Amino acid sequence: MTSVQTENPAMTSLRGAALPFMPPRPLRNANVQTVLARWQPAGMDAFMATEQPVLLDAGPDATGVEPDHPVRLLGYFNRTAAPEHRGLVLMLHGWEGQPLGPQHRGHQRVLQAGYDVFRLNLRDHGSGIHLDPHAQQGHLCGHALDEAATAVHQIAAMAGARPFYIVGASMGGNFALRLAIRHSRTPFHNLARVVAISPAINPSRSTQALDAKLPYRRYFRDRWLASLHHKEELFPDLYDFGAMDPHLSVYDLTDRLVRMFGLFPDAEAYFTAYGVRGNAFEDLRVPTHIITAANDVVIPVVDFYGLKPHPLLDLEIHPTGGHVGFVDGLPLRHRLPAMVLERLTRPAGEVQPEPGPEFGTGNGNGFRPRE
């Protein structure tokens, strides 16, 4: 484990990287990093010319809209043209994002490095989702992991004899971690490694954190309401969101919806159902990496303090990076692609050096704040 002193003495342990992410001072601000996450250099979407859409049956509808009809999830497959074929990487987007969103600016880099790439639309997401109306009915429910796992089993089989990897960001990072945990009970074919970037491991606290910042609250709430009203236009017999207060917080909007659809008694019960906390990784059987920033604007770093260490769990808390940012400069460049690729190629079983006592406690298995 490599340790790094940060501005907050309680945030002093960095695992799995030789150095912390530390861009020039003007780029260290949390909001700057978070906004720059959406910056797309020219040519980063070149892979779209060769991608193939794939429609996957994902099992029964856990939302109850159409329990007798299987959920179908849309994804996009790219085969690498590199001479060395390293395996297949599944990429999972964040909430109200899509497979071409800012969380995955590194598709081209991953393809060039020798990996096939599969970008999966989670339920109720994605620009091409209307190719199948049954993929649009129902809702993305954070707790409904079964449908994602059913699709992931099919995607993993596409790797053949090569390794299979899962990379997720934000809400996709939450799904990636829970898929890693699920792997211990129902293994995914040839799953070799999981990487979660800025994962929402405590959805309740994350929602309250974004609600506390007006620009983020408006951004996520307005995008969500727009998608709800679009759904209402597509399925007027199923949905009526006309009475939904457009000024609600994201937390309160979540509470209204889970009560409306009878999914949970309230928002807190819903958020608890898909949190990743405490000893969630006790049965972990695949190397799993978490990359996050101490100044993430919507994922409070304190959420990671309570994770119980595990030999296969590698946690990096960088001093800066914002939410799925990690943009360096100048000139500007996304560092996440290189960070993810380094973790995908790390030799299995590699042990990181231990932290010194001045940086807090640790046993090589995870993060612990200094007592």
Short mmCIF file of C-alpha atoms in Angstrom, two decimals:
data_model
loop_
_atom_site.label_atom_id
_atom_site.label_comp_id
_atom_site.label_asym_id
_atom_site.label_seq_id
_atom_site.Cartn_x
_atom_site.Cartn_y
_atom_site.Cartn_z
CA MET A 1 0.00 0.00 0.00
CA THR A 2 1.35 3.39 -0.95
CA SER A 3 0.47 6.23 1.40
CA VAL A 4 0.04 9.89 0.59
CA GLN A 5 -0.40 12.83 2.94
CA THR A 6 -3.43 14.93 2.00
CA GLU A 7 -4.76 18.20 3.37
CA ASN A 8 -7.15 16.39 5.71
CA PRO A 9 -5.20 14.19 8.16
CA ALA A 10 -8.13 11.77 8.29
CA MET A 11 -7.72 11.07 4.56
CA THR A 12 -4.20 9.80 4.42
CA SER A 13 -4.09 6.42 2.73
CA LEU A 14 -3.79 5.74 -0.96
CA ARG A 15 -3.58 2.19 -2.24
CA GLY A 16 -2.67 0.76 -5.60
CA ALA A 17 -0.92 3.76 -7.17
CA ALA A 18 2.67 4.92 -7.05
CA LEU A 19 1.63 8.57 -6.79
CA PRO A 20 -1.59 10.43 -6.05
CA PHE A 21 -3.42 12.22 -8.83
CA MET A 22 -2.30 15.82 -8.43
CA PRO A 23 -2.95 18.16 -11.39
CA PRO A 24 -1.78 21.79 -11.52
CA ARG A 25 -3.28 23.87 -8.73
CA PRO A 26 -5.96 25.61 -10.87
CA LEU A 27 -7.40 22.17 -11.72
CA ARG A 28 -7.55 20.78 -8.19
CA ASN A 29 -10.89 22.32 -7.28
CA ALA A 30 -13.62 19.71 -6.90
CA ASN A 31 -16.13 21.55 -9.09
CA VAL A 32 -13.53 22.18 -11.80
CA GLN A 33 -12.66 18.48 -11.90
CA THR A 34 -16.32 17.45 -11.95
CA VAL A 35 -17.19 19.83 -14.80
CA LEU A 36 -14.09 18.84 -16.79
CA ALA A 37 -15.23 15.21 -16.61
CA ARG A 38 -17.63 16.09 -19.43
CA TRP A 39 -14.89 17.47 -21.67
CA GLN A 40 -14.38 15.34 -24.77
CA PRO A 41 -11.25 15.75 -26.88
CA ALA A 42 -11.59 15.36 -30.64
CA GLY A 43 -11.51 11.78 -31.90
CA MET A 44 -12.50 10.04 -28.68
CA ASP A 45 -15.73 8.76 -30.23
CA ALA A 46 -14.08 7.24 -33.32
CA PHE A 47 -14.93 3.74 -32.08
CA MET A 48 -18.65 4.41 -32.70
CA ALA A 49 -18.17 3.82 -36.43
CA THR A 50 -17.48 0.12 -35.84
CA GLU A 51 -19.70 -0.69 -32.86
CA GLN A 52 -22.43 -3.31 -33.06
CA PRO A 53 -25.74 -2.96 -31.14
CA VAL A 54 -26.68 -6.03 -29.10
CA LEU A 55 -30.07 -6.64 -27.45
CA LEU A 56 -29.99 -8.88 -24.37
CA ASP A 57 -32.81 -10.62 -22.51
CA ALA A 58 -32.30 -9.75 -18.84
CA GLY A 59 -34.92 -11.82 -17.05
CA PRO A 60 -38.24 -10.83 -15.46
CA ASP A 61 -39.27 -7.27 -14.67
CA ALA A 62 -38.59 -6.63 -11.00
CA THR A 63 -40.38 -3.27 -11.14
CA GLY A 64 -43.71 -5.00 -11.64
CA VAL A 65 -44.71 -3.05 -14.77
CA GLU A 66 -44.64 -6.15 -16.99
CA PRO A 67 -43.83 -9.14 -14.75
CA ASP A 68 -44.60 -11.63 -17.54
CA HIS A 69 -42.31 -9.97 -20.08
CA PRO A 70 -38.52 -10.20 -19.89
CA VAL A 71 -36.48 -7.04 -19.55
CA ARG A 72 -34.32 -6.37 -22.58
CA LEU A 73 -31.17 -4.31 -22.25
CA LEU A 74 -29.37 -2.68 -25.17
CA GLY A 75 -25.61 -2.61 -25.45
CA TYR A 76 -22.87 -1.80 -27.94
CA PHE A 77 -19.93 -4.06 -28.80
CA ASN A 78 -16.56 -3.05 -30.25
CA ARG A 79 -13.86 -5.52 -31.24
CA THR A 80 -10.27 -4.37 -30.85
CA ALA A 81 -8.05 -4.09 -33.90
CA ALA A 82 -4.87 -4.42 -31.82
CA PRO A 83 -2.61 -7.38 -32.65
CA GLU A 84 -2.62 -8.58 -29.02
CA HIS A 85 -6.12 -9.48 -27.81
CA ARG A 86 -6.26 -9.05 -24.02
CA GLY A 87 -9.92 -9.79 -23.23
CA LEU A 88 -13.33 -8.12 -22.97
CA VAL A 89 -14.12 -5.05 -20.85
CA LEU A 90 -17.72 -4.30 -19.84
CA MET A 91 -18.32 -0.60 -19.10
CA LEU A 92 -21.24 0.56 -16.94
CA HIS A 93 -22.39 4.20 -16.99
CA GLY A 94 -23.69 6.33 -14.13
CA TRP A 95 -27.20 7.43 -13.16
CA GLU A 96 -28.90 9.55 -15.83
CA GLY A 97 -25.87 8.82 -17.97
CA GLN A 98 -25.35 6.61 -20.98
CA PRO A 99 -22.60 4.42 -22.40
CA LEU A 100 -21.15 7.36 -24.33
CA GLY A 101 -21.21 9.61 -21.27
CA PRO A 102 -18.29 11.35 -19.59
CA GLN A 103 -17.57 8.38 -17.34
CA HIS A 104 -16.20 6.43 -20.29
CA ARG A 105 -14.05 8.83 -22.27
CA GLY A 106 -11.44 6.05 -22.46
CA HIS A 107 -13.19 3.66 -24.86
CA GLN A 108 -10.71 4.37 -27.62
CA ARG A 109 -7.71 3.92 -25.32
CA VAL A 110 -9.05 0.60 -24.03
CA LEU A 111 -9.65 -0.66 -27.58
CA GLN A 112 -6.19 0.45 -28.68
CA ALA A 113 -4.69 -1.40 -25.71
CA GLY A 114 -6.08 -4.69 -27.02
CA TYR A 115 -9.43 -5.10 -25.26
CA ASP A 116 -12.84 -5.64 -26.79
CA VAL A 117 -15.37 -3.26 -25.22
CA PHE A 118 -19.05 -3.79 -24.41
CA ARG A 119 -20.98 -0.69 -23.27
CA LEU A 120 -24.24 -1.67 -21.58
CA ASN A 121 -27.35 0.50 -21.18
CA LEU A 122 -28.82 -0.04 -17.74
CA ARG A 123 -32.62 0.04 -17.62
CA ASP A 124 -34.23 3.33 -18.60
CA HIS A 125 -30.97 4.77 -19.99
CA GLY A 126 -29.18 5.31 -23.27
CA SER A 127 -29.63 7.16 -26.53
CA GLY A 128 -30.71 4.08 -28.48
CA ILE A 129 -32.97 2.58 -25.88
CA HIS A 130 -36.16 3.24 -27.86
CA LEU A 131 -35.16 0.53 -30.31
CA ASP A 132 -36.99 -1.72 -27.87
CA PRO A 133 -39.98 -0.32 -25.94
CA HIS A 134 -39.74 -3.04 -23.30
CA ALA A 135 -36.33 -1.70 -22.31
CA GLN A 136 -37.93 1.67 -21.60
CA GLN A 137 -40.86 0.47 -19.52
CA GLY A 138 -40.23 0.11 -15.82
CA HIS A 139 -37.45 2.00 -14.08
CA LEU A 140 -33.80 1.76 -13.27
CA CYS A 141 -34.04 0.48 -9.71
CA GLY A 142 -30.73 0.52 -7.91
CA HIS A 143 -31.68 -2.57 -5.91
CA ALA A 144 -32.66 -4.61 -9.00
CA LEU A 145 -29.30 -6.23 -9.65
CA ASP A 146 -30.73 -9.45 -11.11
CA GLU A 147 -31.52 -8.04 -14.54
CA ALA A 148 -28.06 -6.49 -14.88
CA ALA A 149 -26.42 -9.73 -13.72
CA THR A 150 -28.46 -11.77 -16.20
CA ALA A 151 -27.20 -9.57 -19.02
CA VAL A 152 -23.63 -9.61 -17.69
CA HIS A 153 -23.53 -13.41 -17.76
CA GLN A 154 -24.30 -13.25 -21.50
CA ILE A 155 -21.72 -10.52 -22.07
CA ALA A 156 -19.05 -12.45 -20.16
CA ALA A 157 -19.61 -15.46 -22.42
CA MET A 158 -18.62 -13.26 -25.37
CA ALA A 159 -15.07 -13.17 -23.94
CA GLY A 160 -14.61 -16.83 -24.85
CA ALA A 161 -11.34 -18.12 -23.43
CA ARG A 162 -10.03 -14.64 -22.71
CA PRO A 163 -10.37 -12.66 -19.45
CA PHE A 164 -13.50 -10.65 -18.71
CA TYR A 165 -13.41 -7.32 -16.84
CA ILE A 166 -16.05 -4.98 -15.40
CA VAL A 167 -15.51 -1.20 -15.16
CA GLY A 168 -18.20 1.09 -13.75
CA ALA A 169 -18.42 4.76 -12.77
CA SER A 170 -20.63 6.48 -10.18
CA MET A 171 -23.91 4.50 -10.11
CA GLY A 172 -22.26 2.13 -12.58
CA GLY A 173 -19.48 1.77 -10.00
CA ASN A 174 -22.09 0.73 -7.44
CA PHE A 175 -23.36 -1.93 -9.86
CA ALA A 176 -19.78 -3.04 -10.62
CA LEU A 177 -19.00 -3.56 -6.93
CA ARG A 178 -22.22 -5.49 -6.33
CA LEU A 179 -21.50 -7.65 -9.37
CA ALA A 180 -18.05 -8.38 -7.88
CA ILE A 181 -19.74 -9.41 -4.63
CA ARG A 182 -22.33 -11.50 -6.50
CA HIS A 183 -19.50 -13.29 -8.34
CA SER A 184 -18.68 -15.14 -5.10
CA ARG A 185 -22.11 -16.83 -5.23
CA THR A 186 -22.82 -16.98 -8.97
CA PRO A 187 -19.53 -16.68 -10.86
CA PHE A 188 -19.28 -14.74 -14.10
CA HIS A 189 -17.36 -16.50 -16.86
CA ASN A 190 -13.62 -15.69 -16.71
CA LEU A 191 -14.13 -12.57 -14.56
CA ALA A 192 -10.58 -11.41 -13.87
CA ARG A 193 -10.92 -7.95 -12.31
CA VAL A 194 -13.43 -5.22 -11.38
CA VAL A 195 -12.75 -1.46 -11.32
CA ALA A 196 -15.19 1.01 -9.75
CA ILE A 197 -14.63 4.76 -10.27
CA SER A 198 -16.23 7.18 -7.79
CA PRO A 199 -18.79 4.52 -6.81
CA ALA A 200 -21.96 5.51 -4.95
CA ILE A 201 -21.63 3.07 -2.05
CA ASN A 202 -23.98 5.02 0.24
CA PRO A 203 -26.77 6.19 -2.11
CA SER A 204 -28.68 8.02 0.62
CA ARG A 205 -25.71 10.17 1.64
CA SER A 206 -24.73 10.73 -2.00
CA THR A 207 -28.22 11.96 -2.87
CA GLN A 208 -28.22 14.31 0.11
CA ALA A 209 -24.74 15.56 -0.89
CA LEU A 210 -25.86 16.53 -4.41
CA ASP A 211 -29.07 18.07 -3.03
CA ALA A 212 -26.95 20.28 -0.77
CA LYS A 213 -25.35 21.93 -3.81
CA LEU A 214 -27.92 23.86 -5.85
CA PRO A 215 -26.27 23.49 -9.30
CA TYR A 216 -25.95 19.71 -8.89
CA ARG A 217 -29.45 19.36 -7.46
CA ARG A 218 -30.93 21.25 -10.40
CA TYR A 219 -28.85 19.36 -12.95
CA PHE A 220 -29.76 15.86 -11.78
CA ARG A 221 -33.36 16.71 -10.87
CA ASP A 222 -34.10 18.42 -14.18
CA ARG A 223 -32.54 15.60 -16.22
CA TRP A 224 -34.50 13.04 -14.25
CA LEU A 225 -37.79 14.91 -14.61
CA ALA A 226 -37.19 15.30 -18.35
CA SER A 227 -36.70 11.55 -18.73
CA LEU A 228 -39.82 10.85 -16.64
CA HIS A 229 -41.96 13.14 -18.80
CA HIS A 230 -40.53 11.56 -21.94
CA LYS A 231 -41.49 8.17 -20.57
CA GLU A 232 -44.98 9.51 -19.90
CA GLU A 233 -45.23 10.59 -23.55
CA LEU A 234 -44.21 7.14 -24.72
CA PHE A 235 -46.49 5.22 -22.34
CA PRO A 236 -49.44 7.48 -21.42
CA ASP A 237 -51.48 4.49 -20.23
CA LEU A 238 -48.81 3.53 -17.69
CA TYR A 239 -47.43 6.81 -16.36
CA ASP A 240 -48.68 10.18 -15.20
CA PHE A 241 -46.05 12.49 -13.74
CA GLY A 242 -47.98 15.69 -14.37
CA ALA A 243 -48.51 16.37 -10.66
CA MET A 244 -44.82 15.95 -9.81
CA ASP A 245 -43.48 19.12 -8.17
CA PRO A 246 -40.57 20.35 -10.36
CA HIS A 247 -38.94 21.99 -7.33
CA LEU A 248 -38.51 18.86 -5.22
CA SER A 249 -35.07 17.80 -4.10
CA VAL A 250 -33.70 14.62 -5.70
CA TYR A 251 -34.13 12.84 -2.36
CA ASP A 252 -37.78 13.88 -2.07
CA LEU A 253 -38.43 13.06 -5.72
CA THR A 254 -37.01 9.57 -5.10
CA ASP A 255 -39.24 9.24 -2.06
CA ARG A 256 -42.35 10.19 -4.05
CA LEU A 257 -41.56 7.71 -6.81
CA VAL A 258 -40.75 4.67 -4.67
CA ARG A 259 -43.99 5.26 -2.75
CA MET A 260 -45.94 5.83 -5.99
CA PHE A 261 -44.83 2.51 -7.46
CA GLY A 262 -45.00 0.59 -4.19
CA LEU A 263 -41.37 -0.46 -4.40
CA PHE A 264 -40.37 0.53 -0.85
CA PRO A 265 -42.02 2.31 2.08
CA ASP A 266 -39.73 5.32 1.62
CA ALA A 267 -36.55 6.55 -0.04
CA GLU A 268 -34.31 5.55 2.85
CA ALA A 269 -35.40 1.91 2.63
CA TYR A 270 -34.79 2.01 -1.11
CA PHE A 271 -31.30 3.50 -0.77
CA THR A 272 -30.38 1.02 1.96
CA ALA A 273 -31.35 -1.87 -0.33
CA TYR A 274 -28.48 -1.23 -2.71
CA GLY A 275 -25.80 0.32 -0.54
CA VAL A 276 -22.34 -1.27 -0.28
CA ARG A 277 -21.25 -1.02 3.32
CA GLY A 278 -19.27 -2.60 6.15
CA ASN A 279 -18.41 -6.22 5.51
CA ALA A 280 -20.02 -6.38 2.04
CA PHE A 281 -16.73 -7.68 0.59
CA GLU A 282 -16.09 -10.43 3.14
CA ASP A 283 -16.58 -13.21 0.52
CA LEU A 284 -14.91 -11.36 -2.36
CA ARG A 285 -13.29 -13.70 -4.91
CA VAL A 286 -12.12 -11.36 -7.66
CA PRO A 287 -9.53 -8.54 -7.47
CA THR A 288 -11.55 -5.34 -7.09
CA HIS A 289 -10.27 -1.77 -7.31
CA ILE A 290 -11.97 1.41 -6.14
CA ILE A 291 -10.68 4.74 -7.47
CA THR A 292 -12.18 7.81 -5.80
CA ALA A 293 -11.30 11.34 -4.71
CA ALA A 294 -11.34 12.91 -1.27
CA ASN A 295 -13.01 16.00 -2.77
CA ASP A 296 -15.75 14.19 -4.72
CA VAL A 297 -18.71 16.58 -4.71
CA VAL A 298 -21.42 13.89 -4.53
CA ILE A 299 -19.68 10.82 -3.02
CA PRO A 300 -18.59 11.77 0.53
CA VAL A 301 -15.20 10.21 1.20
CA VAL A 302 -16.28 9.24 4.71
CA ASP A 303 -18.46 6.55 3.13
CA PHE A 304 -15.35 4.50 2.42
CA TYR A 305 -14.01 4.55 5.97
CA GLY A 306 -16.36 1.81 7.15
CA LEU A 307 -15.46 -0.75 4.49
CA LYS A 308 -13.94 -3.83 6.06
CA PRO A 309 -10.55 -4.66 4.49
CA HIS A 310 -10.13 -7.69 2.26
CA PRO A 311 -7.00 -9.04 0.51
CA LEU A 312 -8.67 -8.65 -2.90
CA LEU A 313 -10.04 -5.15 -2.28
CA ASP A 314 -7.79 -2.30 -3.42
CA LEU A 315 -8.92 1.20 -2.43
CA GLU A 316 -7.42 4.43 -3.74
CA ILE A 317 -8.48 7.76 -2.26
CA HIS A 318 -6.79 10.53 -4.21
CA PRO A 319 -6.58 14.05 -2.77
CA THR A 320 -8.42 15.51 -5.76
CA GLY A 321 -10.30 14.36 -8.84
CA GLY A 322 -13.86 15.51 -8.16
CA HIS A 323 -16.64 13.22 -9.31
CA VAL A 324 -15.35 10.95 -12.11
CA GLY A 325 -12.98 13.76 -13.10
CA PHE A 326 -9.23 13.10 -12.86
CA VAL A 327 -8.42 15.57 -15.64
CA ASP A 328 -4.79 16.65 -15.77
CA GLY A 329 -3.13 19.53 -17.61
CA LEU A 330 -1.91 21.56 -19.20
CA PRO A 331 -2.72 20.62 -21.95
CA LEU A 332 -5.89 18.99 -20.65
CA ARG A 333 -6.00 15.21 -20.71
CA HIS A 334 -8.17 12.58 -19.07
CA ARG A 335 -6.11 10.44 -16.70
CA LEU A 336 -8.81 7.84 -15.94
CA PRO A 337 -8.17 5.72 -19.08
CA ALA A 338 -4.52 5.21 -18.07
CA MET A 339 -5.49 4.60 -14.43
CA VAL A 340 -8.03 1.95 -15.43
CA LEU A 341 -5.70 0.27 -17.92
CA GLU A 342 -2.95 0.05 -15.31
CA ARG A 343 -5.31 -1.81 -12.98
CA LEU A 344 -6.53 -4.15 -15.71
CA THR A 345 -2.97 -5.18 -16.51
CA ARG A 346 -1.71 -5.45 -12.94
CA PRO A 347 -0.41 -8.97 -12.25
CA ALA A 348 -2.84 -11.07 -10.22
CA GLY A 349 -1.89 -11.30 -6.57
CA GLU A 350 0.46 -8.31 -6.64
CA VAL A 351 0.91 -6.99 -3.11
CA GLN A 352 1.12 -3.28 -2.48
CA PRO A 353 3.62 -1.96 0.11
CA GLU A 354 2.36 -1.20 3.59
CA PRO A 355 1.73 2.38 4.77
CA GLY A 356 3.96 3.93 7.35
CA PRO A 357 2.43 4.58 10.79
CA GLU A 358 2.39 8.32 10.17
CA PHE A 359 -0.28 7.76 7.54
CA GLY A 360 -2.72 5.72 9.59
CA THR A 361 -3.30 2.02 10.01
CA GLY A 362 -3.64 -0.65 7.39
CA ASN A 363 -2.78 -4.27 6.70
CA GLY A 364 -2.50 -4.20 2.93
CA ASN A 365 -6.18 -5.08 2.61
CA GLY A 366 -7.90 -1.73 2.47
CA PHE A 367 -8.28 1.80 3.79
CA ARG A 368 -8.49 2.82 7.41
CA PRO A 369 -8.44 6.41 8.64
CA ARG A 370 -5.86 7.26 11.26
CA GLU A 371 -7.14 6.69 14.79
#
